[in-house]
Amino acid sequence: ATDRTRAVERKRLFGLLKSELLYLQEFHSVEHFIEELHEYIEWYNNKRIKLKLNGLSPIDFRQEAA
């Protein structure tokens, strides 16, 4: 991927992060935010359903492709 493509992907991810995590919760501490961020990243990388992946989560898509 080009630098431009990676920049667009990062911008999209941060936009999702803000709308799906930051704007929906109140964080009581930095530690609480970090814990929620780790959970969000786990969900985003492994569990979210993606239409591009035939309606599967990324982990299910990888297992089906193997």
N, CA, C and O of each residue as an XYZ file, in Angstrom:
264
protein
N       0.841     -1.192      0.000
C       0.000      0.000      0.000
C       0.886      1.254      0.000
O       1.989      1.264      0.546
N       0.383      2.260     -0.604
C       1.139      3.510     -0.672
C       0.992      4.280      0.632
O       0.133      3.972      1.457
N       1.840      5.284      0.805
C       1.742      6.140      1.997
C       0.378      6.811      2.054
O      -0.207      6.947      3.129
N      -0.130      7.231      0.900
C      -1.434      7.892      0.852
C      -2.546      6.929      1.299
O      -3.428      7.302      2.072
N      -2.490      5.709      0.808
C      -3.486      4.698      1.184
C      -3.443      4.432      2.683
O      -4.484      4.359      3.337
N      -2.237      4.288      3.227
C      -2.109      4.048      4.669
C      -2.638      5.232      5.470
O      -3.260      5.044      6.516
N      -2.396      6.446      4.990
C      -2.892      7.637      5.685
C      -4.418      7.656      5.682
O      -5.036      8.000      6.689
N      -5.019      7.293      4.569
C      -6.485      7.246      4.480
C      -7.030      6.173      5.420
O      -8.031      6.398      6.100
N      -6.389      5.021      5.463
C      -6.822      3.938      6.349
C      -6.726      4.359      7.816
O      -7.627      4.075      8.606
N      -5.631      5.037      8.181
C      -5.478      5.509      9.568
C      -6.566      6.514      9.918
O      -7.150      6.456     11.001
N      -6.836      7.433      9.000
C      -7.854      8.446      9.246
C      -9.227      7.788      9.436
O      -9.991      8.181     10.318
N      -9.527      6.804      8.621
C     -10.791      6.079      8.740
C     -10.881      5.356     10.083
O     -11.914      5.407     10.751
N      -9.798      4.685     10.475
C      -9.788      3.966     11.750
C      -9.990      4.922     12.921
O     -10.770      4.631     13.828
N      -9.301      6.054     12.911
C      -9.463      7.008     14.012
C     -10.872      7.581     14.037
O     -11.409      7.840     15.114
N     -11.482      7.783     12.870
C     -12.864      8.246     12.816
C     -13.807      7.225     13.441
O     -14.694      7.583     14.216
N     -13.612      5.954     13.101
C     -14.422      4.893     13.705
C     -14.195      4.814     15.212
O     -15.141      4.682     15.988
N     -12.944      4.894     15.606
C     -12.608      4.833     17.022
C     -13.321      5.930     17.801
O     -13.860      5.684     18.880
N     -13.320      7.132     17.255
C     -13.989      8.242     17.940
C     -15.495      8.017     18.004
O     -16.100      8.190     19.062
N     -16.107      7.633     16.888
C     -17.569      7.511     16.868
C     -18.064      6.270     17.595
O     -19.167      6.289     18.142
N     -17.283      5.187     17.618
C     -17.731      3.944     18.239
C     -17.252      3.764     19.674
O     -17.774      2.910     20.391
N     -16.282      4.541     20.101
C     -15.758      4.376     21.460
C     -15.753      5.696     22.230
O     -16.424      5.823     23.254
N     -15.012      6.656     21.746
C     -14.821      7.896     22.502
C     -16.121      8.646     22.781
O     -16.358      9.080     23.908
N     -16.965      8.801     21.758
C     -18.166      9.614     21.914
C     -19.292      8.887     22.638
O     -20.284      9.514     23.009
N     -19.161      7.574     22.847
C     -20.241      6.793     23.442
C     -20.036      6.493     24.922
O     -20.939      5.968     25.572
N     -18.876      6.814     25.461
C     -18.580      6.440     26.841
C     -17.954      7.595     27.605
O     -17.380      8.520     27.031
N     -18.084      7.507     28.897
C     -17.321      8.384     29.785
C     -16.241      7.525     30.424
O     -16.496      6.404     30.867
N     -15.064      8.055     30.463
C     -13.944      7.313     31.042
C     -13.594      7.941     32.373
O     -13.466      9.159     32.489
N     -13.439      7.092     33.377
C     -13.195      7.546     34.742
C     -11.720      7.798     35.028
O     -11.360      8.461     36.001
N     -10.877      7.251     34.154
C      -9.434      7.414     34.344
C      -8.737      7.044     33.038
O      -9.355      6.494     32.126
N      -7.474      7.345     32.963
C      -6.683      6.951     31.805
C      -6.646      5.430     31.711
O      -6.730      4.866     30.620
N      -6.521      4.777     32.848
C      -6.482      3.312     32.864
C      -7.768      2.732     32.311
O      -7.737      1.755     31.563
N      -8.911      3.328     32.674
C     -10.204      2.874     32.170
C     -10.259      3.044     30.657
O     -10.727      2.148     29.954
N      -9.789      4.176     30.145
C      -9.756      4.400     28.706
C      -8.885      3.353     28.013
O      -9.291      2.791     26.996
N      -7.710      3.090     28.542
C      -6.794      2.120     27.935
C      -7.424      0.733     27.913
O      -7.309      0.017     26.918
N      -8.082      0.351     28.987
C      -8.761     -0.948     29.045
C      -9.842     -1.038     27.964
O      -9.934     -2.040     27.256
N     -10.646     -0.003     27.842
C     -11.705      0.011     26.832
C     -11.113      0.037     25.420
O     -11.657     -0.585     24.508
N     -10.015      0.745     25.241
C      -9.357      0.798     23.943
C      -8.858     -0.583     23.540
O      -9.024     -0.986     22.389
N      -8.256     -1.305     24.457
C      -7.783     -2.664     24.168
C      -8.945     -3.568     23.782
O      -8.833     -4.364     22.850
N     -10.059     -3.447     24.496
C     -11.243     -4.255     24.166
C     -11.780     -3.890     22.787
O     -12.177     -4.771     22.023
N     -11.796     -2.603     22.463
C     -12.271     -2.157     21.157
C     -11.378     -2.714     20.049
O     -11.878     -3.209     19.039
N     -10.078     -2.636     20.231
C      -9.146     -3.134     19.215
C      -9.314     -4.639     19.030
O      -9.279     -5.127     17.900
N      -9.496     -5.371     20.109
C      -9.745     -6.815     20.022
C     -11.015     -7.076     19.206
O     -11.021     -7.920     18.310
N     -12.080     -6.351     19.520
C     -13.336     -6.504     18.786
C     -13.141     -6.123     17.313
O     -13.566     -6.857     16.421
N     -12.504     -4.986     17.062
C     -12.314     -4.487     15.699
C     -11.503     -5.467     14.858
O     -11.848     -5.713     13.702
N     -10.448     -6.023     15.409
C      -9.570     -6.913     14.656
C     -10.108     -8.327     14.496
O      -9.748     -9.020     13.544
N     -10.973     -8.770     15.421
C     -11.331    -10.185     15.426
C     -12.822    -10.503     15.380
O     -13.195    -11.581     14.917
N     -13.674     -9.613     15.838
C     -15.064    -10.011     16.034
C     -16.096     -9.249     15.215
O     -17.203     -9.751     15.023
N     -15.775     -8.068     14.732
C     -16.780     -7.279     14.027
C     -17.170     -7.952     12.720
O     -16.342     -8.581     12.061
N     -18.431     -7.815     12.356
C     -18.939     -8.403     11.126
C     -18.653     -7.425      9.982
O     -18.922     -6.229     10.091
N     -18.113     -7.943      8.906
C     -17.762     -7.114      7.749
C     -18.476     -7.639      6.510
O     -18.381     -8.827      6.201
N     -19.186     -6.773      5.800
C     -19.823     -7.174      4.552
C     -18.783     -7.577      3.510
O     -19.020     -8.488      2.717
N     -17.627     -6.899      3.508
C     -16.557     -7.242      2.563
C     -16.042     -8.661      2.783
O     -15.456     -9.257      1.878
N     -16.254     -9.197      3.966
C     -15.784    -10.546      4.293
C     -16.952    -11.531      4.289
O     -16.980    -12.490      5.060
N     -17.907    -11.273      3.409
C     -19.085    -12.136      3.267
C     -19.895    -12.241      4.549
O     -20.454    -13.297      4.844
N     -19.964    -11.169      5.305
C     -20.756    -11.150      6.530
C     -20.128    -11.887      7.694
O     -20.803    -12.205      8.673
N     -18.837    -12.159      7.591
C     -18.121    -12.866      8.656
C     -17.266    -11.891      9.449
O     -16.951    -10.794      8.989
N     -16.899    -12.314     10.645
C     -15.908    -11.554     11.399
C     -14.547    -11.842     10.772
O     -14.387    -12.857     10.093
N     -13.563    -10.967     10.989
C     -12.234    -11.225     10.407
C     -11.654    -12.587     10.801
O     -11.050    -13.267      9.972
N     -11.833    -12.976     12.043
C     -11.255    -14.258     12.484
C     -11.978    -15.431     11.823
O     -11.342    -16.411     11.435
N     -13.313    -15.334     11.693
C     -14.059    -16.401     11.026
C     -13.688    -16.479      9.546
O     -13.587    -17.573      8.989
N     -13.487    -15.332      8.910
C     -13.091    -15.294      7.507
C     -11.725    -15.967      7.321
O     -11.535    -16.756      6.395
N     -10.781    -15.648      8.207
C      -9.448    -16.268      8.107
C      -9.531    -17.774      8.302
O      -8.853    -18.531      7.609
N     -10.362    -18.210      9.245
C     -10.477    -19.662      9.500
C     -11.139    -20.368      8.308
O     -10.755    -21.477      7.935
N     -12.135    -19.705      7.726
C     -12.814    -20.305      6.566
C     -11.876    -20.387      5.360
O     -11.937    -21.336      4.579
N     -11.004    -19.378      5.218
C     -10.091    -19.340      4.080
C      -8.945    -20.340      4.226
O      -8.327    -20.719      3.231
N      -8.660    -20.766      5.440
C      -7.519    -21.678      5.684
C      -7.811    -23.104      5.250
O      -6.957    -23.979      5.390
